[in-house]
Short mmCIF file of C-alpha atoms in Angstrom, two decimals:
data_model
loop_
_atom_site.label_atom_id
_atom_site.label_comp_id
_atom_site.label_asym_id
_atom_site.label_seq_id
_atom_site.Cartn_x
_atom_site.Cartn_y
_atom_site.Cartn_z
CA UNK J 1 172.62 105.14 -7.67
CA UNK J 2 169.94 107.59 -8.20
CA UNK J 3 167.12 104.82 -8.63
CA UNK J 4 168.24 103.38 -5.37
CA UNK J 5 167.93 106.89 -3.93
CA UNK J 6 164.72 106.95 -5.15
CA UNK J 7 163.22 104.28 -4.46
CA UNK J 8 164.88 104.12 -0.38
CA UNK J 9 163.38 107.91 -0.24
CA UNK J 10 159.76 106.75 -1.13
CA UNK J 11 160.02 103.52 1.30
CA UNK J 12 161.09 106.02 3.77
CA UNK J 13 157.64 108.08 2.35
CA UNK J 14 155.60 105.06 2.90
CA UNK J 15 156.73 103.99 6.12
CA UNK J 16 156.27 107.10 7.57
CA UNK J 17 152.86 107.04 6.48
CA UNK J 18 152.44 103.82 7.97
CA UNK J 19 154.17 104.01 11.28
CA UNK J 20 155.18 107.66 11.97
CA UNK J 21 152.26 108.57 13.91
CA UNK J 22 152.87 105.21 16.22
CA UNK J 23 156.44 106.41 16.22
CA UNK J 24 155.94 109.68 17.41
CA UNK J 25 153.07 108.83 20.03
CA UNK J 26 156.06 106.61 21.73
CA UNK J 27 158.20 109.32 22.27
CA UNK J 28 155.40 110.87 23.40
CA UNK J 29 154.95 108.02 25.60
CA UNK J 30 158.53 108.28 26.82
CA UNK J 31 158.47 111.81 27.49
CA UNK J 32 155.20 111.61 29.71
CA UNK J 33 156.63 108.67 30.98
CA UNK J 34 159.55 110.63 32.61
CA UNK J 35 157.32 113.45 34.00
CA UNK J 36 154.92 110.80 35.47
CA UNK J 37 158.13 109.40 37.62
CA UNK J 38 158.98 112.81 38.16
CA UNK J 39 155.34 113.44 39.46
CA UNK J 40 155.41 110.14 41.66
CA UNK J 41 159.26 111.54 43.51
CA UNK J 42 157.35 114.53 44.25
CA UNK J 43 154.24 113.91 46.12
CA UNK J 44 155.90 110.91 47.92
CA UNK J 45 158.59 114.23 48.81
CA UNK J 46 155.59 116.04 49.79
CA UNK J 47 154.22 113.08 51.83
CA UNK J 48 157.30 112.13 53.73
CA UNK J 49 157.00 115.90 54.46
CA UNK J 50 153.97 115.59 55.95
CA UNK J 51 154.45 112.62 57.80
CA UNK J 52 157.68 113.91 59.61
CA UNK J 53 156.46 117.70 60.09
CA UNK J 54 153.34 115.97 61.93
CA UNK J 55 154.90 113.60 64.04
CA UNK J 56 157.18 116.60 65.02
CA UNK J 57 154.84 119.33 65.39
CA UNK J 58 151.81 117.67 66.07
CA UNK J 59 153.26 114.88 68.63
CA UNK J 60 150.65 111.74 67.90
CA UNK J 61 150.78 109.07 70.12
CA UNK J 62 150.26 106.71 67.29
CA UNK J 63 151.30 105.81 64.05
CA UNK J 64 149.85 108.50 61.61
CA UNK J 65 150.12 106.57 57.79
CA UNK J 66 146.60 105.29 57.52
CA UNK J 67 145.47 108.54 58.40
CA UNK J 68 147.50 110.42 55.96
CA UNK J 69 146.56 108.18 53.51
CA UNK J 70 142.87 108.80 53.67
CA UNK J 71 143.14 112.51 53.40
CA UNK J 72 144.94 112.24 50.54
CA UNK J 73 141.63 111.04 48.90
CA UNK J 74 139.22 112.90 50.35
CA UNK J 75 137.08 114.92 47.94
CA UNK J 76 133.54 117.09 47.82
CA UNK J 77 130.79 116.46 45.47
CA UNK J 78 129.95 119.38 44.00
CA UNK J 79 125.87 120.39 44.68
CA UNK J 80 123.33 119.65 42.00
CA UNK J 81 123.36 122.60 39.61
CA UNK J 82 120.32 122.00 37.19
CA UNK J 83 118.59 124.23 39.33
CA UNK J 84 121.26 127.26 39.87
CA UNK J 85 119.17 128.48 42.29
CA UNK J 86 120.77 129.00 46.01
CA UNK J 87 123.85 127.29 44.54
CA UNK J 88 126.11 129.77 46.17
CA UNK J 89 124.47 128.25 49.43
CA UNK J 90 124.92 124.83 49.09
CA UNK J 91 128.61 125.43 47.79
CA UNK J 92 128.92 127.53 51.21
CA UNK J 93 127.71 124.65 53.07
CA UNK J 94 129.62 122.33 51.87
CA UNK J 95 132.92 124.18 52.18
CA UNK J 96 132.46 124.82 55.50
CA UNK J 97 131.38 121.13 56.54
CA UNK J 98 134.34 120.46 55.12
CA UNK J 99 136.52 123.02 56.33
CA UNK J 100 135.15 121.41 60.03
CA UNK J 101 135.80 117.83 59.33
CA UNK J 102 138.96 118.49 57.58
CA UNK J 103 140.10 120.77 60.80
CA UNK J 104 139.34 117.50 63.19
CA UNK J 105 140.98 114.87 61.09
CA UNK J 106 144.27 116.79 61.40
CA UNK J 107 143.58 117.72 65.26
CA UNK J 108 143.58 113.70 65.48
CA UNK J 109 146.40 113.00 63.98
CA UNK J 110 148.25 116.19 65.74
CA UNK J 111 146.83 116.54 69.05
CA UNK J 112 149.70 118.58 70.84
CA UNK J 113 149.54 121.40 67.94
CA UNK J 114 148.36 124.62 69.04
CA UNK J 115 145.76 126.44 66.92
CA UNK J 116 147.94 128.18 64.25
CA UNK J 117 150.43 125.01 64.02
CA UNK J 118 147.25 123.10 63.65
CA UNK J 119 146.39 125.56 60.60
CA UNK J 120 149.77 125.31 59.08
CA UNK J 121 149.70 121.76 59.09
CA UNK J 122 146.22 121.64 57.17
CA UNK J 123 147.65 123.96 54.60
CA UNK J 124 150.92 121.34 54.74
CA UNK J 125 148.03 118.18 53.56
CA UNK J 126 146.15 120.23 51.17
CA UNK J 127 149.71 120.48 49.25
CA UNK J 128 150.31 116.71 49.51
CA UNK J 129 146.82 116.20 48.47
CA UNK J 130 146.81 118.45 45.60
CA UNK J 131 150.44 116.48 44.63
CA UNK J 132 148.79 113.30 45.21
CA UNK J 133 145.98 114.19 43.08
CA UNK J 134 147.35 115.56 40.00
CA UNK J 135 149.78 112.33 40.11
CA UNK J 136 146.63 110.30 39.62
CA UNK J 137 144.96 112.51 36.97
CA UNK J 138 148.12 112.16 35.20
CA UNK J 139 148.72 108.48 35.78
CA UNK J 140 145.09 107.70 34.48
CA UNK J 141 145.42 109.92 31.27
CA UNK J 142 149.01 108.40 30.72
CA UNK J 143 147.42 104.48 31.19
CA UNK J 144 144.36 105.14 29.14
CA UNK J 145 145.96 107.02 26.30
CA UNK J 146 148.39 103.86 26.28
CA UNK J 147 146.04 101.00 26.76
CA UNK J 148 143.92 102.22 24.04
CA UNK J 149 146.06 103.77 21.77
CA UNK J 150 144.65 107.05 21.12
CA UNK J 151 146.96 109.49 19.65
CA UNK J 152 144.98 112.63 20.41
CA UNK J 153 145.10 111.63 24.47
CA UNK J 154 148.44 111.15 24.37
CA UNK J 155 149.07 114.47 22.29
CA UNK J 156 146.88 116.34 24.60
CA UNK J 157 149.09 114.80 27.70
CA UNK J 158 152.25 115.40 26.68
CA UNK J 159 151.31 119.36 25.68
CA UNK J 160 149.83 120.09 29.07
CA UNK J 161 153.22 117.92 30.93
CA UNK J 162 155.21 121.46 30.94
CA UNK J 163 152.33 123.39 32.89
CA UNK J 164 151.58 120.59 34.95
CA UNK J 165 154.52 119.88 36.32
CA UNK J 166 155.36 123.80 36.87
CA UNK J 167 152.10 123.67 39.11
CA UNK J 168 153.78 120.33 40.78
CA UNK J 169 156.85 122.29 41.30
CA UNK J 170 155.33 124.83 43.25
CA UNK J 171 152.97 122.81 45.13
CA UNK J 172 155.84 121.29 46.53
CA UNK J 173 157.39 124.35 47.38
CA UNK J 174 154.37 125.11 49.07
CA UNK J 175 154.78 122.54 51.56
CA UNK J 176 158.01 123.18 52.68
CA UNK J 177 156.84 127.02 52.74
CA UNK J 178 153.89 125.56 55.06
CA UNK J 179 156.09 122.85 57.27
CA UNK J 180 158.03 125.88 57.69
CA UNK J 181 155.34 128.46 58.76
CA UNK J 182 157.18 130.91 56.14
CA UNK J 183 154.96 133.70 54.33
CA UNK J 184 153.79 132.68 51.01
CA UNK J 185 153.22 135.37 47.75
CA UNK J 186 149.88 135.13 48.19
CA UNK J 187 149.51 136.90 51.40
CA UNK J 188 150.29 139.94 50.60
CA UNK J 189 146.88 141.48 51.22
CA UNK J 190 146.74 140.00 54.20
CA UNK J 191 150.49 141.78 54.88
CA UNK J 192 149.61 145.01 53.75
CA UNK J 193 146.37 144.96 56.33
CA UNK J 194 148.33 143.98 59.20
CA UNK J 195 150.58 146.60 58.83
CA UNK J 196 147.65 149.03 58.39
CA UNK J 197 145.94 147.32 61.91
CA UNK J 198 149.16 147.67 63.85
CA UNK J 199 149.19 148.35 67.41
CA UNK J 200 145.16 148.88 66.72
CA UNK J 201 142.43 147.33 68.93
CA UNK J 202 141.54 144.35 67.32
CA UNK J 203 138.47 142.07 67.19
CA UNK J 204 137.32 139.10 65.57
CA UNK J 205 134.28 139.04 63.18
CA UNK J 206 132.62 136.12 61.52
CA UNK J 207 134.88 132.79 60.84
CA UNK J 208 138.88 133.32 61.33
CA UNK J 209 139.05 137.09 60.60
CA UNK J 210 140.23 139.60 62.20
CA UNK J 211 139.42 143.47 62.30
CA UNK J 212 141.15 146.92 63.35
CA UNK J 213 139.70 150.08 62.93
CA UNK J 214 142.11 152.96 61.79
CA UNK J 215 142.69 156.57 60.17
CA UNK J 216 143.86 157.47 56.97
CA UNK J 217 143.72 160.43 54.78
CA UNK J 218 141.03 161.67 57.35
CA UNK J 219 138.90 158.56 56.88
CA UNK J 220 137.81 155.77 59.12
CA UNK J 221 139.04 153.01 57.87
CA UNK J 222 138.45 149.39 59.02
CA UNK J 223 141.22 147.21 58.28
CA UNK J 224 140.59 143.33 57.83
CA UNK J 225 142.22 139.94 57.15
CA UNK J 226 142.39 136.35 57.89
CA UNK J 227 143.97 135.43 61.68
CA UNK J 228 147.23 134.40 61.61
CA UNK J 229 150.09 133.79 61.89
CA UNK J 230 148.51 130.21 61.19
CA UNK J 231 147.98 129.67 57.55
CA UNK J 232 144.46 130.56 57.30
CA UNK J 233 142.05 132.62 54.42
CA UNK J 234 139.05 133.03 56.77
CA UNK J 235 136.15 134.00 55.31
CA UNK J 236 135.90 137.64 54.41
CA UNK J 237 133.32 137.74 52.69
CA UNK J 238 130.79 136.58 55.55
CA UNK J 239 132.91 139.76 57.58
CA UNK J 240 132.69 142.16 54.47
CA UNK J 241 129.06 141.86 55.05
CA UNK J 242 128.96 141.97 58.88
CA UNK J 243 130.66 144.83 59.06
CA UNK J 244 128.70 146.52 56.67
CA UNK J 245 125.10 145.53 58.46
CA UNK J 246 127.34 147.13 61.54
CA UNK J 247 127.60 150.70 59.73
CA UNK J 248 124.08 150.63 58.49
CA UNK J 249 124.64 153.16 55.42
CA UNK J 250 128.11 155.12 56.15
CA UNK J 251 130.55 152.34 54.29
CA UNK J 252 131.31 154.85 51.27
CA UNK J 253 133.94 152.26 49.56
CA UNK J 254 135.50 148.94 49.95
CA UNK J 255 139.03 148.59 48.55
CA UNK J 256 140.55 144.28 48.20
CA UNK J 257 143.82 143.93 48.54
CA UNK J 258 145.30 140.11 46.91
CA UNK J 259 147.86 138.55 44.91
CA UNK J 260 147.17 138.24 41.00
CA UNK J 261 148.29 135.67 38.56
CA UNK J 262 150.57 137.56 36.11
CA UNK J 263 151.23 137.55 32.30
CA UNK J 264 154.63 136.29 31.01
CA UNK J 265 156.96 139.17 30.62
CA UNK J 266 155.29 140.51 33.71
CA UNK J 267 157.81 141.68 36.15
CA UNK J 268 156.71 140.22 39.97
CA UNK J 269 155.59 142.61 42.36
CA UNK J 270 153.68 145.20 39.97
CA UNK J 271 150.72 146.59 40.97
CA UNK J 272 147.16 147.46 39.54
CA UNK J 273 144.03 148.63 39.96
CA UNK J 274 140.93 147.44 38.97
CA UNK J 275 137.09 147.49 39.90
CA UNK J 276 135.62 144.53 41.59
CA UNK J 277 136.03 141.77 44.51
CA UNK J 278 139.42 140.53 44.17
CA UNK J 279 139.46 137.12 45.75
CA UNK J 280 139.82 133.67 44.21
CA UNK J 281 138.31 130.60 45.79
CA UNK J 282 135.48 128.98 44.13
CA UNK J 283 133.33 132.15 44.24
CA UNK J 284 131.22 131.69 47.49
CA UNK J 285 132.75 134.60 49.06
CA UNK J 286 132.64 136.99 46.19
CA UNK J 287 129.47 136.51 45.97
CA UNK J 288 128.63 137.40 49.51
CA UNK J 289 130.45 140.25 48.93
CA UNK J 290 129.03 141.25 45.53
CA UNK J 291 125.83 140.93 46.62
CA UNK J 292 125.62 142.90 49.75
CA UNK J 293 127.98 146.16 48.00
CA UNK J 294 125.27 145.93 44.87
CA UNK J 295 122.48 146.06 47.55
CA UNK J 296 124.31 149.04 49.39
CA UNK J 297 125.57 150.79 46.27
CA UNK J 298 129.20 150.60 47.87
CA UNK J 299 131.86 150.91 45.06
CA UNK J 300 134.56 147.81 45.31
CA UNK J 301 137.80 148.44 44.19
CA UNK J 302 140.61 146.34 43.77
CA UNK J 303 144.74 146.59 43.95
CA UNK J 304 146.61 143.45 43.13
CA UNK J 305 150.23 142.49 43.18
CA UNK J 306 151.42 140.36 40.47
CA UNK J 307 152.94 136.99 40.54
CA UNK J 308 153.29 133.75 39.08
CA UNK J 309 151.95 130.43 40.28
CA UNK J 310 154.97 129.69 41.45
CA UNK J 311 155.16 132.60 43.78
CA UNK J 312 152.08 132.78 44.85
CA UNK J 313 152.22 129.53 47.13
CA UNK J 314 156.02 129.30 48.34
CA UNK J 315 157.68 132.04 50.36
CA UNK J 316 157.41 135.56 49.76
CA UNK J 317 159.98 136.96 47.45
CA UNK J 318 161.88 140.80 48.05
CA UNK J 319 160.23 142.01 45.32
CA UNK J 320 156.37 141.20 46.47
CA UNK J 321 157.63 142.34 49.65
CA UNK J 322 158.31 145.18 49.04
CA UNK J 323 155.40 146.25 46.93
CA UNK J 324 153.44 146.13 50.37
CA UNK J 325 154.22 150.02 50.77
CA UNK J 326 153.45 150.91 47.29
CA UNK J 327 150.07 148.85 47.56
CA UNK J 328 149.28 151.27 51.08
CA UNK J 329 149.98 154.70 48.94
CA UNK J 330 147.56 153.52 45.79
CA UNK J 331 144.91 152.55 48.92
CA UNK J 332 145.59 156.00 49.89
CA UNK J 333 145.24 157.68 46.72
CA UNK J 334 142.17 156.07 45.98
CA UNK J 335 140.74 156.87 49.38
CA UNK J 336 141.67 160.21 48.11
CA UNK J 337 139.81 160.36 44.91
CA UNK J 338 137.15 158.66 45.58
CA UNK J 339 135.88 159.34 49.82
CA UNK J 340 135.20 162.54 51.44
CA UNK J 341 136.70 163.07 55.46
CA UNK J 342 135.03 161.64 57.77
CA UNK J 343 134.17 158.74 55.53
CA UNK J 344 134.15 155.22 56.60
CA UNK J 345 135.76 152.72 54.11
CA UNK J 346 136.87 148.87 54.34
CA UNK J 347 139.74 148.03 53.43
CA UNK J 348 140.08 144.03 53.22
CA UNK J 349 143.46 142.05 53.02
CA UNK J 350 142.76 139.01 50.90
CA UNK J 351 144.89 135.74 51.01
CA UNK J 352 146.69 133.17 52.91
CA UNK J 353 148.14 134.76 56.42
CA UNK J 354 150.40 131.51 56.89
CA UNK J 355 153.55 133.74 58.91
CA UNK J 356 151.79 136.90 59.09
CA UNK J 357 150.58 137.90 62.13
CA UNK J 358 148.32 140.75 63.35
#
């Protein structure tokens, strides 16, 4: 009995030399398998979504689908970078050609939409496109690790599957957050600067941003953010600059208000301070707004409110909420500590503005 043991415990040995790699990529296989389906429900979700929030919103006169399906493959060729110099430029341009020929498309395919409807609907295809394209990403991982049998693809795949589809997850709940016209986490600069511009004259600077002027602590302060209540993230740093030229010398401070990725075991809705422009994108506009402070000598402080992914881009929870009046007192602190009365400083209100009006 114990020579049969033996001897079915090393064929066991053996075979699993043999085939326990090929076994284990398979359930590999299966596993991203199920995510990949799961992927596929979702952006078709987001794309029905988009299809019926158009033809109600945006009232075409016309069937829609081929349109729909061509922005959901649009892309932008990143500028040649062997040469990094003026790169911030040609990034700049591109983004904003772009920004212009994405803007018509969806005018076209929703001409009764007024302007921040017509915003909000943008915001609604960027989410399907995003879905559609890490569906494809996926898909062509999943195909090639399987058509060429490479373990270490596959491995790769089916590590990443939990983060991806957390990021799928809350793209989608992005959309309905945008079909919606509901706040999102991420605009809660752009909250905390509209309540700080509040029954304030108001003006528009530069592309899609508006600016109040204000008092606090004895200080000037010029309030700024993206217009809304369309979703919208203008470009502040083109109006960071502007209104700097403007003041010619008396800016003493810029404090950035934006939403932060947190750390696990990071409760939602804390706050920090830090030094620096506190804006994401793909850096054009913190740049802009690096290099005109650095020129002036203007200190740039930041205050961010913590969230996750997820809460960042689908509606605004209590909690972030309600850290809008704890985000005003730091401002005011650090006015405080670090301005003299009679002081001018900016005070900019980074993020989406989707729901958030002046």
């Amino acid at each position: 009995m114990g020579q049969v043991l033996q001897i079915l415990l090393t064929a066991f040995f053996i075979g699993f030399i043999f085939f326990g790699q090929k076994l284990q990529m398979r359930m590999f296989l299966m596993e991203i398998d199920r995510g990949l389906k799961r992927l596929d429900f979702i952006r078709i979700q987001a794309r029905d979504l988009t299809l019926k929030t158009v033809k109600e919103q945006g009232k075409p006169t016309a069937d829609i689908t081929p349109q729909i399906n061509t922005l959901m493959e649009q892309f932008i060729i990143a500028p040649v970078d062997m040469d990094p110099s003026g790169i911030v430029r040609k990034f700049d341009h591109l983004l904003d050609v772009h920004d212009v020929k994405f803007k018509d498309d969806v005018r076209a395919i929703a001409p009764g939409a007024s302007e921040p409807t017509l915003n909000n609907l943008g915001n609604l295809v960027e989410a399907s496109w995003a879905l559609n394209t890490i569906y494809r990403i996926v898909r062509h991982f999943y195909l090639l690790g399987r058509r060429t049998s490479s373990f270490f693809i596959i491995l790769q795949l089916q590590a990443l599957m939990p983060m991806v589809m957390q990021e799928a997850e809350a793209y989608m709940g992005a959309a309905r957050a945008f079909a919606e016209g509901q706040p999102i986490g991420d605009g809660i600069g752009a909250l905390v600067a509209s309540r700080l511009m509040k029954d304030k004259v108001q003006r528009k600077v530069e592309k899609d941003v508006i600016v109040a002027e204000t008092t606090m602590e004895d200080r000037r302060v010029i309030a700024l953010k993206a217009e809304g209540p369309g979703g919208n993230v203008g470009k502040p740093g083109d109006a960071i600059r502007s209104i700097i030229e403007e003041n010619q010398g008396k800016v003493s401070m810029v404090v950035m208000i934006d939403a932060a990725l947190k750390f696990e075991g990071e409760n939602s809705g804390d706050i920090s301070e830090g030094i620096g422009a506190a804006i994401g994108g793909i850096g054009t506009e913190r740049f802009k707004i690096e290099e005109e402070a650095t020129k002036q000598r203007i200190p740039v402080y930041a205050v961010i409110v913590k969230e996750s992914i997820l809460e960042a881009i689908t509606p605004m929870k209590k909690e972030i909420l309600d850290a809008g009046e704890k985000v005003i007192e730091r401002i005011k602190r650090l006015i405080i500590e670090r301005t003299k009365p009679g002081d001018t400083v900016i005070v900019a209100g980074i993020g989406n503005t989707i729901g958030i009006g002046q």
